Amino acid sequence: MPTKPAGTLYRGREGMWSWVGHRVTGVVIFFFLLVHVLDTSLVRVSPEAYTSVIGAYKNPIMGLGEAGLVAAIVFHAFNGLRIILVDFWKSGPKYQRQLLWGVLGLWVITMVPFLIRHLSIVFSAIPGGH
Amino acid sequence: MTAELAEPASKVELPASVGGGEIPTFNVTLRVRRYNPEVSPEPVWEDFELTMYGTDRVLDALHKIKWEHDGSLSFRRSCAHGVCGSDAMRINGRNRLACKTLLKDLDTKKPILVEPIKGLPVEKDLIVDMEPFFQSYREIMPFLINKGHEPTRERLQSAEERARFDDTTKCILCAACTSSCPVFWTDGQYFGPAAIVNAHRFIFDSRDDAGDMRLEILNDKEGVWRCRTTFNCTEACPRGIQVTQAIAEVKQAILTRRV
């Protein structure tokens, strides 16, 4: 009795999923940098255009996007240090899993204060809020 | 009478409480990914309901299918005891040797998924074309190269020198590591963990003189630098070789020793 033809996803563990996360955040950061270079270069075209474009970012949706961007950058940065340790520290491969927990711990420690500060600014700036 | 020898342990009658009772049986569904290019260009899943013993391995279940249910099921196995490296396959999504995976250690409530290893062309059912795998293996020159005079006796080595590469001598070339590597799935040119492990075995052997040549080979674009340290290989290795560690050591050797 043959059933659905799709194969299964490989059930990798922490190492594989941290690599997937590193790839995804890397692509996210690349697209941000693309937009960032474009909007910043606008200032050479016309400072007014630059100001209006940057002004367009000041809304809650972009605010949440910024929170996601920082989350991606913080993970990519700490996990990048972990990968360097795995490659060049003698005991890195042995402790790769503990290093990943360290990365996630540092990510939480960095993100919680940032999100409190950032989101309170983003949502208090909503028209009608103040 | 008193001088009479005791029976060998294996012949001593064991009470039922100690062992020797009935081996428990259970029903299990094996969902095998089957492929026969002569019938259909697409692989299909096929379920087999089996009654197996608590001492059985996935390989025993495959044997039962082949011998009692469907003789057309194709898979490789040779020694059936975890030494020859023939029966690496994906069991419940992870690369394992079918002869070293006990059914009772898997969740037998749900169907057990059995698929061929990834990244190598499937020929039929669970049999893949291993040629790309062995091609990489041959390229790293997996044999002793010694430029000195041939000694009249064996080539001596200290226990410490032998221990340096002990872990990577355990490889059985089953391809569980290489076919668990996400880089190898998408980039078939990558040497893969198994070839690097076997290069490591000679690079760090004090009796071998061609370490630099092997490091040069692995310093290639498709060499050790393709490794993204996902640790799938280390987790998949049925011999417990610290594969990612070995790859990291080769990376460091390339950077520090020379090249």
Tab-separated table of C-alpha atoms in Angstrom:
chain	number	residue	atom	x	y	z
A	1	MET	CA	0.000	0.000	0.000
A	2	PRO	CA	2.162	2.888	-1.204
A	3	THR	CA	1.591	6.260	0.483
A	4	LYS	CA	2.738	9.860	0.002
A	5	PRO	CA	5.978	10.171	-1.948
A	6	ALA	CA	7.712	12.983	0.001
A	7	GLY	CA	10.853	12.035	1.926
A	8	THR	CA	11.505	13.016	5.532
A	9	LEU	CA	13.468	15.976	6.781
A	10	TYR	CA	16.858	14.922	8.178
A	11	ARG	CA	16.527	14.937	11.965
A	12	GLY	CA	19.703	16.786	12.816
A	13	ARG	CA	20.311	18.087	16.306
A	14	GLU	CA	21.505	21.360	17.886
A	15	GLY	CA	24.489	21.679	15.547
A	16	MET	CA	22.402	21.418	12.383
A	17	TRP	CA	19.652	23.770	13.580
A	18	SER	CA	22.136	26.387	14.760
A	19	TRP	CA	23.644	26.219	11.265
A	20	VAL	CA	20.170	26.681	9.733
A	21	GLY	CA	19.595	29.648	12.057
A	22	HIS	CA	22.969	31.107	11.115
A	23	ARG	CA	22.147	30.828	7.405
A	24	VAL	CA	18.645	32.330	7.760
A	25	THR	CA	19.815	35.256	9.916
A	26	GLY	CA	22.713	35.793	7.505
A	27	VAL	CA	20.328	36.169	4.561
A	28	VAL	CA	18.040	38.460	6.603
A	29	ILE	CA	20.996	40.693	7.504
A	30	PHE	CA	22.131	40.751	3.874
A	31	PHE	CA	18.751	42.075	2.717
A	32	PHE	CA	18.779	44.680	5.471
A	33	LEU	CA	22.255	45.833	4.419
A	34	LEU	CA	21.069	46.121	0.813
A	35	VAL	CA	18.209	48.449	1.827
A	36	HIS	CA	20.427	50.218	4.338
A	37	VAL	CA	23.074	51.057	1.740
A	38	LEU	CA	20.355	52.321	-0.624
A	39	ASP	CA	18.585	54.560	1.915
A	40	THR	CA	21.833	55.926	3.327
A	41	SER	CA	23.166	56.755	-0.135
A	42	LEU	CA	19.973	58.791	-0.686
A	43	VAL	CA	21.497	61.516	1.490
A	44	ARG	CA	23.916	62.265	-1.343
A	45	VAL	CA	21.020	62.574	-3.792
A	46	SER	CA	18.874	64.822	-1.641
A	47	PRO	CA	18.818	65.317	2.153
A	48	GLU	CA	15.067	65.947	1.998
A	49	ALA	CA	14.402	62.617	0.299
A	50	TYR	CA	16.612	60.930	2.880
A	51	THR	CA	14.712	62.524	5.775
A	52	SER	CA	11.340	61.554	4.363
A	53	VAL	CA	12.437	57.946	3.755
A	54	ILE	CA	13.876	57.620	7.276
A	55	GLY	CA	10.685	59.252	8.602
A	56	ALA	CA	8.637	56.563	6.850
A	57	TYR	CA	10.402	53.962	9.034
A	58	LYS	CA	8.980	55.498	12.208
A	59	ASN	CA	5.901	53.324	12.583
A	60	PRO	CA	5.169	50.283	14.774
A	61	ILE	CA	5.457	47.758	11.919
A	62	MET	CA	8.972	48.930	11.066
A	63	GLY	CA	9.651	49.058	14.821
A	64	LEU	CA	8.842	45.360	15.096
A	65	GLY	CA	10.956	44.739	12.006
A	66	GLU	CA	13.872	46.497	13.714
A	67	ALA	CA	13.383	44.283	16.768
A	68	GLY	CA	13.538	41.218	14.498
A	69	LEU	CA	16.622	42.590	12.752
A	70	VAL	CA	18.464	43.113	16.042
A	71	ALA	CA	17.415	39.621	17.160
A	72	ALA	CA	18.912	38.201	13.938
A	73	ILE	CA	22.138	40.215	14.221
A	74	VAL	CA	22.672	39.320	17.895
A	75	PHE	CA	22.197	35.596	17.171
A	76	HIS	CA	24.447	35.740	14.102
A	77	ALA	CA	27.158	37.578	16.023
A	78	PHE	CA	27.244	35.295	19.069
A	79	ASN	CA	26.878	32.120	17.000
A	80	GLY	CA	29.672	33.366	14.734
A	81	LEU	CA	31.949	33.533	17.784
A	82	ARG	CA	30.822	29.998	18.675
A	83	ILE	CA	31.760	28.749	15.191
A	84	ILE	CA	35.198	30.366	15.517
A	85	LEU	CA	35.653	28.558	18.847
A	86	VAL	CA	34.492	25.245	17.334
A	87	ASP	CA	37.048	25.627	14.539
A	88	PHE	CA	40.013	26.964	16.484
A	89	TRP	CA	39.636	26.184	20.182
A	90	LYS	CA	40.951	22.715	21.001
A	91	SER	CA	37.879	21.734	23.055
A	92	GLY	CA	35.412	23.612	20.857
A	93	PRO	CA	33.916	20.587	19.056
A	94	LYS	CA	33.513	18.752	22.378
A	95	TYR	CA	31.578	21.601	23.975
A	96	GLN	CA	29.709	22.832	20.873
A	97	ARG	CA	26.321	22.083	22.451
A	98	GLN	CA	27.155	23.924	25.690
A	99	LEU	CA	28.514	26.781	23.584
A	100	LEU	CA	25.161	26.947	21.775
A	101	TRP	CA	23.319	27.175	25.108
A	102	GLY	CA	25.745	29.978	25.966
A	103	VAL	CA	24.894	31.741	22.689
A	104	LEU	CA	21.165	31.457	23.386
A	105	GLY	CA	21.685	32.641	26.984
A	106	LEU	CA	23.645	35.695	25.834
A	107	TRP	CA	20.986	36.293	23.173
A	108	VAL	CA	18.251	36.418	25.838
A	109	ILE	CA	20.369	38.615	28.143
A	110	THR	CA	20.970	41.055	25.269
A	111	MET	CA	17.468	40.987	23.824
A	112	VAL	CA	15.364	41.440	26.974
A	113	PRO	CA	16.701	44.909	27.976
A	114	PHE	CA	16.874	45.946	24.325
A	115	LEU	CA	13.256	44.950	23.654
A	116	ILE	CA	11.974	46.689	26.795
A	117	ARG	CA	13.716	49.927	25.777
A	118	HIS	CA	13.072	49.666	22.042
A	119	LEU	CA	9.422	48.603	22.102
A	120	SER	CA	8.510	51.164	24.749
A	121	ILE	CA	9.936	53.893	22.486
A	122	VAL	CA	8.267	52.454	19.365
A	123	PHE	CA	4.825	52.156	20.910
A	124	SER	CA	4.898	55.369	22.954
A	125	ALA	CA	5.631	57.280	19.735
A	126	ILE	CA	2.356	56.138	18.117
A	127	PRO	CA	0.242	59.185	17.151
A	128	GLY	CA	-2.272	59.613	19.934
A	129	GLY	CA	-0.087	57.913	22.487
A	130	HIS	CA	1.436	61.132	23.764
B	1	MET	CA	32.692	-36.435	43.711
B	2	THR	CA	34.117	-33.266	45.133
B	3	ALA	CA	36.791	-33.171	42.450
B	4	GLU	CA	34.132	-33.034	39.703
B	5	LEU	CA	34.416	-29.907	37.592
B	6	ALA	CA	31.583	-27.417	37.536
B	7	GLU	CA	29.538	-27.123	34.342
B	8	PRO	CA	30.491	-24.248	32.017
B	9	ALA	CA	28.383	-21.195	32.755
B	10	SER	CA	26.440	-21.490	29.500
B	11	LYS	CA	25.155	-24.949	30.413
B	12	VAL	CA	23.927	-24.047	33.889
B	13	GLU	CA	20.122	-24.144	34.135
B	14	LEU	CA	18.909	-20.635	34.861
B	15	PRO	CA	15.762	-20.101	36.920
B	16	ALA	CA	12.993	-18.299	35.036
B	17	SER	CA	13.461	-15.220	37.224
B	18	VAL	CA	17.048	-14.744	36.015
B	19	GLY	CA	16.446	-15.146	32.313
B	20	GLY	CA	15.866	-17.662	29.593
B	21	GLY	CA	12.121	-17.001	29.533
B	22	GLU	CA	10.067	-16.089	26.498
B	23	ILE	CA	11.427	-13.146	24.541
B	24	PRO	CA	8.604	-10.599	24.325
B	25	THR	CA	7.141	-9.987	20.876
B	26	PHE	CA	5.446	-6.866	19.560
B	27	ASN	CA	3.866	-5.624	16.367
B	28	VAL	CA	5.579	-2.929	14.426
B	29	THR	CA	4.993	-1.120	11.143
B	30	LEU	CA	8.022	-0.580	8.951
B	31	ARG	CA	7.491	2.192	6.387
B	32	VAL	CA	10.133	1.654	3.723
B	33	ARG	CA	10.912	4.170	0.995
B	34	ARG	CA	10.975	2.077	-2.132
B	35	TYR	CA	12.259	2.964	-5.554
B	36	ASN	CA	12.316	0.886	-8.674
B	37	PRO	CA	13.133	2.888	-11.819
B	38	GLU	CA	11.739	0.080	-13.983
B	39	VAL	CA	8.286	0.486	-12.412
B	40	SER	CA	8.021	4.163	-11.509
B	41	PRO	CA	10.373	7.147	-11.761
B	42	GLU	CA	9.160	8.323	-8.323
B	43	PRO	CA	9.956	6.634	-5.008
B	44	VAL	CA	6.987	5.473	-2.896
B	45	TRP	CA	6.468	4.610	0.772
B	46	GLU	CA	5.344	1.077	1.483
B	47	ASP	CA	4.136	-0.198	4.871
B	48	PHE	CA	4.895	-3.655	6.255
B	49	GLU	CA	3.168	-4.978	9.392
B	50	LEU	CA	5.535	-7.300	11.251
B	51	THR	CA	5.625	-9.247	14.500
B	52	MET	CA	9.133	-8.885	15.904
B	53	TYR	CA	11.048	-9.905	19.032
B	54	GLY	CA	12.484	-7.589	21.657
B	55	THR	CA	15.974	-8.668	20.629
B	56	ASP	CA	15.488	-7.779	16.942
B	57	ARG	CA	17.201	-4.995	15.055
B	58	VAL	CA	15.942	-2.998	12.081
B	59	LEU	CA	18.036	-5.309	9.899
B	60	ASP	CA	16.103	-8.338	11.221
B	61	ALA	CA	12.859	-6.584	10.264
B	62	LEU	CA	14.207	-5.956	6.745
B	63	HIS	CA	15.240	-9.617	6.516
B	64	LYS	CA	11.762	-10.678	7.599
B	65	ILE	CA	10.231	-8.503	4.871
B	66	LYS	CA	12.603	-9.817	2.229
B	67	TRP	CA	12.346	-13.473	3.236
B	68	GLU	CA	8.661	-13.724	4.162
B	69	HIS	CA	6.726	-10.799	2.645
B	70	ASP	CA	8.317	-9.254	-0.436
B	71	GLY	CA	11.454	-10.729	-1.957
B	72	SER	CA	11.902	-7.729	-4.245
B	73	LEU	CA	13.002	-5.453	-1.382
B	74	SER	CA	16.639	-4.496	-1.999
B	75	PHE	CA	19.217	-3.434	0.566
B	76	ARG	CA	22.901	-4.013	1.268
B	77	ARG	CA	24.199	-5.942	4.222
B	78	SER	CA	27.156	-8.176	4.699
B	79	CYS	CA	28.437	-8.963	8.183
B	80	ALA	CA	25.235	-7.803	9.903
B	81	HIS	CA	27.230	-6.962	13.049
B	82	GLY	CA	28.312	-3.349	12.636
B	83	VAL	CA	31.751	-3.974	11.153
B	84	CYS	CA	31.437	-4.072	7.349
B	85	GLY	CA	29.563	-0.759	6.994
B	86	SER	CA	27.165	-1.955	4.296
B	87	ASP	CA	23.765	-1.182	5.800
B	88	ALA	CA	23.858	2.535	6.605
B	89	MET	CA	20.377	3.940	6.024
B	90	ARG	CA	18.120	6.675	7.322
B	91	ILE	CA	16.034	5.301	10.188
B	92	ASN	CA	13.398	7.708	11.521
B	93	GLY	CA	15.194	10.554	9.769
B	94	ARG	CA	18.691	9.834	11.113
B	95	ASN	CA	21.585	7.930	9.590
B	96	ARG	CA	22.098	4.648	11.407
B	97	LEU	CA	23.368	1.132	10.720
B	98	ALA	CA	20.307	-1.136	10.467
B	99	CYS	CA	22.319	-3.898	12.180
B	100	LYS	CA	23.090	-1.729	15.231
B	101	THR	CA	19.629	-0.226	15.759
B	102	LEU	CA	17.381	-2.245	18.062
B	103	LEU	CA	13.665	-1.968	17.300
B	104	LYS	CA	12.870	-1.667	21.013
B	105	ASP	CA	14.948	1.527	21.184
B	106	LEU	CA	12.689	3.167	18.582
B	107	ASP	CA	9.111	4.338	19.063
B	108	THR	CA	7.257	1.204	17.911
B	109	LYS	CA	3.842	2.855	18.424
B	110	LYS	CA	4.433	4.841	15.241
B	111	PRO	CA	5.626	3.455	11.896
B	112	ILE	CA	9.419	3.207	11.664
B	113	LEU	CA	10.623	5.142	8.632
B	114	VAL	CA	13.426	3.532	6.647
B	115	GLU	CA	14.981	5.456	3.740
B	116	PRO	CA	18.209	5.301	1.734
B	117	ILE	CA	21.014	7.659	2.797
B	118	LYS	CA	20.804	11.152	1.302
B	119	GLY	CA	23.043	12.856	-1.243
B	120	LEU	CA	24.018	9.763	-3.267
B	121	PRO	CA	21.995	8.566	-6.301
B	122	VAL	CA	19.477	5.862	-5.344
B	123	GLU	CA	19.692	2.755	-7.528
B	124	LYS	CA	16.922	0.622	-6.037
B	125	ASP	CA	15.050	0.782	-2.726
B	126	LEU	CA	17.733	1.278	-0.044
B	127	ILE	CA	20.717	0.802	-2.349
B	128	VAL	CA	22.614	3.939	-3.386
B	129	ASP	CA	25.522	4.429	-5.791
B	130	MET	CA	28.547	4.709	-3.472
B	131	GLU	CA	30.972	5.616	-6.281
B	132	PRO	CA	31.108	9.409	-5.585
B	133	PHE	CA	31.814	8.553	-1.940
B	134	PHE	CA	34.684	6.190	-2.770
B	135	GLN	CA	36.015	8.600	-5.400
B	136	SER	CA	36.638	11.179	-2.637
B	137	TYR	CA	38.113	8.460	-0.449
B	138	ARG	CA	40.636	7.479	-3.140
B	139	GLU	CA	41.628	11.094	-3.738
B	140	ILE	CA	43.042	11.552	-0.243
B	141	MET	CA	45.416	8.574	-0.781
B	142	PRO	CA	44.282	6.303	2.059
B	143	PHE	CA	47.507	4.288	2.283
B	144	LEU	CA	50.886	4.605	3.979
B	145	ILE	CA	53.421	6.664	2.036
B	146	ASN	CA	56.943	6.450	3.426
B	147	LYS	CA	59.889	7.927	1.594
B	148	GLY	CA	62.602	6.433	3.796
B	149	HIS	CA	64.325	3.103	3.414
B	150	GLU	CA	62.103	0.148	4.048
B	151	PRO	CA	62.972	-1.189	7.496
B	152	THR	CA	63.859	-4.845	7.908
B	153	ARG	CA	61.462	-5.065	10.848
B	154	GLU	CA	58.156	-3.314	11.598
B	155	ARG	CA	57.978	0.501	11.656
B	156	LEU	CA	58.107	1.443	15.310
B	157	GLN	CA	55.818	4.008	16.858
B	158	SER	CA	55.320	5.112	20.459
B	159	ALA	CA	52.007	4.602	22.226
B	160	GLU	CA	51.496	8.392	22.246
B	161	GLU	CA	52.135	8.637	18.505
B	162	ARG	CA	49.645	5.835	17.912
B	163	ALA	CA	47.057	7.454	20.179
B	164	ARG	CA	47.246	10.694	18.150
B	165	PHE	CA	45.118	9.227	15.332
B	166	ASP	CA	43.436	6.343	17.152
B	167	ASP	CA	39.913	7.763	16.839
B	168	THR	CA	40.019	8.013	13.043
B	169	THR	CA	41.290	4.433	12.558
B	170	LYS	CA	37.826	3.187	13.535
B	171	CYS	CA	36.128	4.216	10.275
B	172	ILE	CA	34.248	1.437	8.444
B	173	LEU	CA	33.383	3.550	5.358
B	174	CYS	CA	29.620	3.147	5.814
B	175	ALA	CA	28.976	6.715	4.517
B	176	ALA	CA	26.614	7.527	7.411
B	177	CYS	CA	28.629	10.704	8.129
B	178	THR	CA	29.096	11.935	4.562
B	179	SER	CA	25.439	11.380	3.693
B	180	SER	CA	24.284	13.214	6.859
B	181	CYS	CA	26.157	16.365	5.848
B	182	PRO	CA	23.948	19.225	4.549
B	183	VAL	CA	26.909	20.566	2.565
B	184	PHE	CA	27.369	17.208	0.812
B	185	TRP	CA	23.639	17.016	-0.058
B	186	THR	CA	23.802	20.256	-2.035
B	187	ASP	CA	27.450	20.164	-3.160
B	188	GLY	CA	28.373	16.705	-4.395
B	189	GLN	CA	31.940	17.876	-5.054
B	190	TYR	CA	32.702	18.303	-1.325
B	191	PHE	CA	35.129	15.631	-0.105
B	192	GLY	CA	32.804	14.851	2.788
B	193	PRO	CA	33.540	13.858	6.393
B	194	ALA	CA	34.564	10.239	5.687
B	195	ALA	CA	37.352	11.190	3.269
B	196	ILE	CA	38.659	13.815	5.717
B	197	VAL	CA	38.546	11.319	8.605
B	198	ASN	CA	40.620	8.867	6.576
B	199	ALA	CA	43.049	11.606	5.562
B	200	HIS	CA	43.349	12.544	9.254
B	201	ARG	CA	44.267	8.931	10.010
B	202	PHE	CA	47.420	9.242	7.829
B	203	ILE	CA	48.193	12.963	8.283
B	204	PHE	CA	48.702	12.438	12.018
B	205	ASP	CA	50.475	9.066	11.667
B	206	SER	CA	54.164	9.528	12.580
B	207	ARG	CA	55.161	6.769	10.104
B	208	ASP	CA	53.622	8.556	7.138
B	209	ASP	CA	55.518	11.145	5.078
B	210	ALA	CA	52.767	12.469	2.792
B	211	GLY	CA	50.839	14.547	5.345
B	212	ASP	CA	51.678	17.764	3.476
B	213	MET	CA	50.365	16.325	0.218
B	214	ARG	CA	47.069	15.371	1.864
B	215	LEU	CA	46.780	18.774	3.538
B	216	GLU	CA	47.316	20.353	0.120
B	217	ILE	CA	44.517	18.206	-1.344
B	218	LEU	CA	42.146	19.120	1.499
B	219	ASN	CA	43.050	22.830	1.301
B	220	ASP	CA	41.010	22.804	-1.922
B	221	LYS	CA	37.837	24.866	-2.376
B	222	GLU	CA	35.886	21.603	-1.971
B	223	GLY	CA	38.067	20.452	0.923
B	224	VAL	CA	37.867	20.990	4.690
B	225	TRP	CA	36.774	24.621	4.356
B	226	ARG	CA	33.367	23.473	3.083
B	227	CYS	CA	32.682	22.070	6.567
B	228	ARG	CA	30.079	24.212	8.346
B	229	THR	CA	30.329	22.315	11.668
B	230	THR	CA	26.713	21.103	11.798
B	231	PHE	CA	27.896	18.039	13.792
B	232	ASN	CA	25.479	15.764	11.885
B	233	CYS	CA	28.460	13.548	10.979
B	234	THR	CA	29.634	13.180	14.583
B	235	GLU	CA	26.106	12.330	15.660
B	236	ALA	CA	25.594	9.826	12.822
B	237	CYS	CA	28.877	7.892	13.133
B	238	PRO	CA	28.093	4.321	14.281
B	239	ARG	CA	31.669	3.961	15.555
B	240	GLY	CA	31.487	7.073	17.714
B	241	ILE	CA	34.305	8.852	15.853
B	242	GLN	CA	34.500	12.556	16.758
B	243	VAL	CA	34.295	13.458	13.076
B	244	THR	CA	33.875	17.226	13.391
B	245	GLN	CA	36.790	17.292	15.836
B	246	ALA	CA	38.950	15.465	13.274
B	247	ILE	CA	37.953	17.925	10.538
B	248	ALA	CA	38.773	20.849	12.868
B	249	GLU	CA	42.216	19.323	13.538
B	250	VAL	CA	42.886	19.079	9.804
B	251	LYS	CA	41.790	22.723	9.364
B	252	GLN	CA	44.202	23.776	12.101
B	253	ALA	CA	47.012	21.662	10.613
B	254	ILE	CA	46.563	23.381	7.252
B	255	LEU	CA	46.758	26.816	8.893
B	256	THR	CA	49.609	26.229	11.322
B	257	ARG	CA	51.924	23.630	9.872
B	258	ARG	CA	52.396	25.009	6.389
B	259	VAL	CA	50.574	25.660	3.046
